[in-house]
PDB file of C-alpha atoms in Angstrom:
ATOM      1  CA  GLN A   1     129.501 100.308  57.863  1.00 51.00           C
ATOM      2  CA  ASP A   2     130.621 101.773  61.460  1.00 65.00           C
ATOM      3  CA  LEU A   3     131.251 105.146  59.329  1.00 62.00           C
ATOM      4  CA  VAL A   4     128.166 106.008  58.071  1.00 62.00           C
ATOM      5  CA  GLY A   5     125.936 105.419  61.089  1.00 62.00           C
ATOM      6  CA  THR A   6     128.392 107.692  62.986  1.00 66.00           C
ATOM      7  CA  LEU A   7     127.076 109.827  60.441  1.00 67.00           C
ATOM      8  CA  SER A   8     123.483 108.782  61.271  1.00 63.00           C
ATOM      9  CA  ASP A   9     123.773 110.436  64.793  1.00 65.00           C
ATOM     10  CA  ASP A  10     123.515 114.112  63.126  1.00 69.00           C
ATOM     11  CA  ARG A  11     120.394 113.773  61.186  1.00 76.00           C
ATOM     12  CA  ALA A  12     119.611 117.465  62.040  1.00 78.00           C
ATOM     13  CA  ASP A  13     122.722 118.021  59.492  1.00 84.00           C
ATOM     14  CA  LEU A  14     122.392 114.721  57.498  1.00 87.00           C
ATOM     15  CA  PRO A  15     119.420 113.748  57.392  1.00 88.00           C
ATOM     16  CA  PHE A  16     120.094 110.543  55.605  1.00 88.00           C
ATOM     17  CA  VAL A  17     123.446 109.488  54.063  1.00 88.00           C
ATOM     18  CA  THR A  18     124.181 107.362  51.560  1.00 88.00           C
ATOM     19  CA  LEU A  19     127.304 105.052  50.154  1.00 88.00           C
ATOM     20  CA  TYR A  20     127.616 103.344  46.263  1.00 88.00           C
ATOM     21  CA  LEU A  21     129.849 101.211  45.370  1.00 86.00           C
ATOM     22  CA  LEU A  22     130.512 100.038  41.643  1.00 81.00           C
ATOM     23  CA  THR A  23     132.412  97.387  40.228  1.00 77.00           C
ATOM     24  CA  GLU A  24     132.366  97.184  36.857  1.00 69.00           C
ATOM     25  CA  GLY A  25     129.992 100.188  36.378  1.00 60.00           C
ATOM     26  CA  GLU A  26     126.999  99.128  37.759  1.00 66.00           C
ATOM     27  CA  GLY A  27     125.405 100.339  40.666  1.00 59.00           C
ATOM     28  CA  LEU A  28     125.972  98.600  44.455  1.00 71.00           C
ATOM     29  CA  GLN A  29     124.172  99.708  47.372  1.00 62.00           C
ATOM     30  CA  ALA A  30     126.978  99.245  50.520  1.00 72.00           C
ATOM     31  CA  VAL A  31     126.000 101.244  52.764  1.00 78.00           C
ATOM     32  CA  SER A  32     122.973 103.970  54.052  1.00 74.00           C
ATOM     33  CA  THR A  33     122.021 105.693  57.150  1.00 74.00           C
ATOM     34  CA  ALA A  34     118.664 103.780  58.759  1.00 71.00           C
ATOM     35  CA  SER A  35     116.616 106.791  58.257  1.00 72.00           C
ATOM     36  CA  ALA A  36     117.539 105.989  54.095  1.00 72.00           C
ATOM     37  CA  GLY A  37     114.454 104.261  54.161  1.00 76.00           C
ATOM     38  CA  ALA A  38     113.392 104.461  49.565  1.00 73.00           C
ATOM     39  CA  MET A  39     116.028 106.888  49.232  1.00 76.00           C
ATOM     40  CA  SER A  40     119.355 104.280  49.018  1.00 77.00           C
ATOM     41  CA  ASP A  41     117.680 102.211  45.599  1.00 81.00           C
ATOM     42  CA  PRO A  42     121.127 102.805  43.186  1.00 83.00           C
ATOM     43  CA  ASP A  43     118.107 102.634  40.405  1.00 83.00           C
ATOM     44  CA  ARG A  44     117.143 106.477  41.038  1.00 85.00           C
ATOM     45  CA  TRP A  45     119.771 108.228  41.764  1.00 88.00           C
ATOM     46  CA  PRO A  46     121.814 109.294  38.612  1.00 91.00           C
ATOM     47  CA  LEU A  47     124.854 107.381  40.046  1.00 88.00           C
ATOM     48  CA  MET A  48     126.323 107.045  35.650  1.00 87.00           C
ATOM     49  CA  GLU A  49     126.132 110.361  35.716  1.00 92.00           C
ATOM     50  CA  VAL A  50     127.789 111.370  38.556  1.00 93.00           C
ATOM     51  CA  LEU A  51     130.750 108.509  37.906  1.00 88.00           C
ATOM     52  CA  THR A  52     131.204 109.923  34.254  1.00 88.00           C
ATOM     53  CA  SER A  53     131.819 113.475  35.199  1.00 93.00           C
ATOM     54  CA  GLN A  54     133.900 112.847  37.941  1.00 92.00           C
ATOM     55  CA  THR A  55     131.677 115.893  39.399  1.00 94.00           C
ATOM     56  CA  ALA A  56     128.966 116.731  42.885  1.00 95.00           C
ATOM     57  CA  LEU A  57     125.554 117.341  41.596  1.00 95.00           C
ATOM     58  CA  LEU A  58     123.009 118.510  44.058  1.00 95.00           C
ATOM     59  CA  MET A  59     119.126 117.201  42.715  1.00 92.00           C
ATOM     60  CA  LYS A  60     117.150 119.930  43.307  1.00 92.00           C
ATOM     61  CA  ASP A  61     113.959 116.869  42.177  1.00 88.00           C
ATOM     62  CA  LEU A  62     114.139 114.848  45.162  1.00 86.00           C
ATOM     63  CA  GLN A  63     110.087 115.670  46.000  1.00 85.00           C
ATOM     64  CA  GLU A  64     109.128 113.969  41.789  1.00 86.00           C
ATOM     65  CA  ARG A  65     112.008 111.381  42.923  1.00 83.00           C
ATOM     66  CA  PHE A  66     110.749 110.164  45.997  1.00 82.00           C
ATOM     67  CA  GLY A  67     107.647 112.273  46.966  1.00 79.00           C
ATOM     68  CA  GLY A  68     107.348 114.128  50.281  1.00 77.00           C
ATOM     69  CA  VAL A  69     110.169 112.294  52.158  1.00 81.00           C
ATOM     70  CA  ILE A  70     110.218 113.728  55.962  1.00 81.00           C
ATOM     71  CA  PHE A  71     113.000 113.177  58.032  1.00 80.00           C
ATOM     72  CA  PRO A  72     112.285 113.100  62.067  1.00 80.00           C
ATOM     73  CA  PRO A  73     113.635 116.093  64.022  1.00 82.00           C
ATOM     74  CA  TRP A  74     112.326 118.489  60.688  1.00 84.00           C
ATOM     75  CA  PRO A  75     108.177 117.788  59.904  1.00 87.00           C
ATOM     76  CA  GLU A  76     109.007 119.395  55.842  1.00 89.00           C
ATOM     77  CA  PRO A  77     109.860 117.042  52.938  1.00 86.00           C
ATOM     78  CA  LEU A  78     113.315 116.388  51.980  1.00 87.00           C
ATOM     79  CA  THR A  79     113.749 118.042  48.495  1.00 89.00           C
ATOM     80  CA  HIS A  80     117.403 118.053  47.745  1.00 91.00           C
ATOM     81  CA  ALA A  81     120.426 116.285  48.438  1.00 93.00           C
ATOM     82  CA  TYR A  82     124.292 116.337  47.340  1.00 96.00           C
ATOM     83  CA  MET A  83     125.934 114.049  44.772  1.00 96.00           C
ATOM     84  CA  LEU A  84     129.512 112.842  45.330  1.00 95.00           C
ATOM     85  CA  PRO A  85     131.660 110.706  43.767  1.00 94.00           C
ATOM     86  CA  LEU A  86     134.446 110.064  45.712  1.00 92.00           C
ATOM     87  CA  ARG A  87     138.400 109.591  45.190  1.00 86.00           C
ATOM     88  CA  MET A  88     139.686 106.730  44.680  1.00 82.00           C
ATOM     89  CA  PRO A  89     142.755 106.571  42.540  1.00 78.00           C
ATOM     90  CA  ARG A  90     144.179 103.456  41.241  1.00 77.00           C
ATOM     91  CA  SER A  91     141.299 101.590  43.354  1.00 77.00           C
ATOM     92  CA  SER A  92     139.521  98.883  41.586  1.00 76.00           C
ATOM     93  CA  VAL A  93     135.974 100.041  42.985  1.00 82.00           C
ATOM     94  CA  GLN A  94     134.099 103.482  42.146  1.00 86.00           C
ATOM     95  CA  ALA A  95     132.063 105.011  45.449  1.00 90.00           C
ATOM     96  CA  ILE A  96     129.126 107.590  45.360  1.00 92.00           C
ATOM     97  CA  LEU A  97     128.661 108.987  48.223  1.00 92.00           C
ATOM     98  CA  ALA A  98     124.873 110.860  48.663  1.00 91.00           C
ATOM     99  CA  PHE A  99     123.687 113.122  50.899  1.00 90.00           C
ATOM    100  CA  GLY A 100     119.765 115.058  52.288  1.00 90.00           C
ATOM    101  CA  ILE A 101     120.792 118.555  52.561  1.00 92.00           C
ATOM    102  CA  SER A 102     118.373 119.829  56.142  1.00 92.00           C
ATOM    103  CA  PRO A 103     115.820 121.617  54.652  1.00 91.00           C
ATOM    104  CA  ARG A 104     116.102 124.099  57.607  1.00 92.00           C
ATOM    105  CA  LEU A 105     120.056 124.493  56.140  1.00 91.00           C
ATOM    106  CA  PRO A 106     121.365 127.168  53.430  1.00 92.00           C
ATOM    107  CA  PHE A 107     123.612 125.032  51.209  1.00 93.00           C
ATOM    108  CA  ASP A 108     125.802 127.650  51.476  1.00 95.00           C
ATOM    109  CA  SER A 109     129.504 126.540  50.900  1.00 94.00           C
ATOM    110  CA  GLY A 110     130.202 126.547  54.736  1.00 94.00           C
ATOM    111  CA  TYR A 111     127.535 123.626  54.045  1.00 93.00           C
ATOM    112  CA  GLN A 112     129.144 121.912  51.129  1.00 94.00           C
ATOM    113  CA  THR A 113     133.181 122.189  52.736  1.00 94.00           C
ATOM    114  CA  PHE A 114     131.530 119.959  55.841  1.00 92.00           C
ATOM    115  CA  VAL A 115     129.844 117.254  52.760  1.00 92.00           C
ATOM    116  CA  GLU A 116     132.950 117.872  51.180  1.00 93.00           C
ATOM    117  CA  LEU A 117     135.292 117.025  53.727  1.00 93.00           C
ATOM    118  CA  LEU A 118     133.673 113.611  55.182  1.00 90.00           C
ATOM    119  CA  ALA A 119     133.171 112.485  51.624  1.00 91.00           C
ATOM    120  CA  ALA A 120     136.908 112.819  51.217  1.00 91.00           C
ATOM    121  CA  ARG A 121     137.408 111.024  55.039  1.00 89.00           C
ATOM    122  CA  VAL A 122     134.764 108.638  53.331  1.00 88.00           C
ATOM    123  CA  ALA A 123     137.660 107.978  50.817  1.00 89.00           C
ATOM    124  CA  GLY A 124     140.455 107.479  52.281  1.00 88.00           C
ATOM    125  CA  LEU A 125     138.488 104.838  54.694  1.00 86.00           C
ATOM    126  CA  LEU A 126     137.592 103.193  51.759  1.00 85.00           C
ATOM    127  CA  GLN A 127     139.759 103.113  49.449  1.00 85.00           C
ATOM    128  CA  SER A 128     142.602 101.622  52.642  1.00 85.00           C
ATOM    129  CA  GLU A 129     139.934  98.510  53.277  1.00 82.00           C
ATOM    130  CA  VAL A 130     140.280  98.028  49.239  1.00 81.00           C
ATOM    131  CA  HIS A 131     143.450  98.201  48.654  1.00 83.00           C
ATOM    132  CA  LYS A 132     142.967  94.878  51.629  1.00 87.00           C
ATOM    133  CA  LEU A 133     140.572  93.360  50.182  1.00 83.00           C
ATOM    134  CA  GLU A 134     142.417  93.496  46.842  1.00 81.00           C
ATOM    135  CA  VAL A 135     145.767  91.870  48.308  1.00 84.00           C
ATOM    136  CA  ALA A 136     143.974  89.815  50.150  1.00 87.00           C
ATOM    137  CA  GLU A 137     142.426  88.712  46.853  1.00 85.00           C
ATOM    138  CA  SER A 138     145.854  89.181  45.434  1.00 86.00           C
ATOM    139  CA  ALA A 139     146.938  86.212  47.472  1.00 84.00           C
ATOM    140  CA  ARG A 140     144.131  83.607  47.396  1.00 89.00           C
ATOM    141  CA  ARG A 141     144.945  84.316  43.774  1.00 89.00           C
ATOM    142  CA  PHE A 142     148.382  82.997  43.601  1.00 84.00           C
ATOM    143  CA  SER A 143     148.101  80.628  46.457  1.00 82.00           C
ATOM    144  CA  ARG A 144     145.896  78.737  43.607  1.00 86.00           C
ATOM    145  CA  LEU A 145     148.576  79.072  40.038  1.00 85.00           C
ATOM    146  CA  ALA A 146     151.348  77.911  42.629  1.00 81.00           C
ATOM    147  CA  GLN A 147     149.398  74.758  43.843  1.00 81.00           C
ATOM    148  CA  ALA A 148     148.130  73.712  40.841  1.00 83.00           C
ATOM    149  CA  ASN A 149     151.428  74.529  39.076  1.00 81.00           C
ATOM    150  CA  PRO A 150     152.801  71.151  38.090  1.00 83.00           C
ATOM    151  CA  PHE A 151     156.855  72.499  38.142  1.00 81.00           C
ATOM    152  CA  GLY A 152     158.479  73.305  41.260  1.00 81.00           C
ATOM    153  CA  THR A 153     157.384  76.838  42.784  1.00 83.00           C
ATOM    154  CA  VAL A 154     159.749  78.801  45.328  1.00 84.00           C
ATOM    155  CA  ILE A 155     159.697  81.804  46.471  1.00 85.00           C
ATOM    156  CA  GLY A 156     162.957  82.894  49.507  1.00 87.00           C
ATOM    157  CA  ASP A 157     163.443  86.771  51.087  1.00 89.00           C
ATOM    158  CA  LEU A 158     166.862  88.223  50.586  1.00 91.00           C
ATOM    159  CA  ARG A 159     168.393  86.602  53.264  1.00 91.00           C
ATOM    160  CA  GLY A 160     167.771  83.120  51.874  1.00 86.00           C
ATOM    161  CA  GLN A 161     164.996  81.658  53.924  1.00 90.00           C
ATOM    162  CA  LEU A 162     161.884  80.188  52.092  1.00 84.00           C
ATOM    163  CA  LYS A 163     158.531  81.626  52.118  1.00 84.00           C
ATOM    164  CA  TYR A 164     156.983  79.201  50.059  1.00 82.00           C
ATOM    165  CA  VAL A 165     157.631  76.432  48.209  1.00 83.00           C
ATOM    166  CA  ASN A 166     154.960  74.549  46.282  1.00 83.00           C
ATOM    167  CA  PRO A 167     153.532  70.438  46.155  1.00 82.00           C
ATOM    168  CA  ALA A 168     155.172  70.147  43.053  1.00 83.00           C
ATOM    169  CA  PHE A 169     158.549  70.870  43.766  1.00 83.00           C
ATOM    170  CA  LEU A 170     158.264  69.177  47.260  1.00 82.00           C
ATOM    171  CA  LYS A 171     157.715  66.017  45.215  1.00 82.00           C
ATOM    172  CA  THR A 172     160.669  66.155  42.872  1.00 82.00           C
ATOM    173  CA  LEU A 173     163.014  66.324  46.181  1.00 81.00           C
ATOM    174  CA  GLY A 174     161.285  63.242  47.074  1.00 79.00           C
ATOM    175  CA  TYR A 175     159.080  64.880  50.641  1.00 78.00           C
ATOM    176  CA  SER A 176     155.594  64.946  50.974  1.00 70.00           C
ATOM    177  CA  GLU A 177     153.706  68.868  52.146  1.00 65.00           C
ATOM    178  CA  ALA A 178     152.585  65.799  55.489  1.00 59.00           C
ATOM    179  CA  GLU A 179     156.627  66.285  55.728  1.00 58.00           C
TER     180      GLU A 179
END
């Protein structure tokens, strides 16, 4: 949210930015700049095409897709957008970043490099956050399984200190959780 919000300060170069997260092949808009409006609707973008090909896509049909959408500060309608799949190896989440291309700038190699560098940075930050969430979910899942295990479960570290003991093990020893 903060990263995409930061990008909204540069509306002259990036009229809109939308980040889509995809899990199990289903598109879901994660976050977009305030200016995106109807442009953020995931059903109006070829998300699966970009995801499947894992290549960037320059969209040249925004007028046909969305009508003559104007993004201040420029009075010209937006006609182009650039969609990039974010590279996040070993992640359960896939993501695509869509950038509006300024109607006053040519989409040359410099502009393309600029948005690709932004996308790489977003991918790194997003992968880090997804990893933290996955680790936390794994810990919750393990805790639920260990608590429900009718047999004793004990986990210790390499120094022999106990890190986890489930209620069934305590009961076997004659203790309760409250003690």
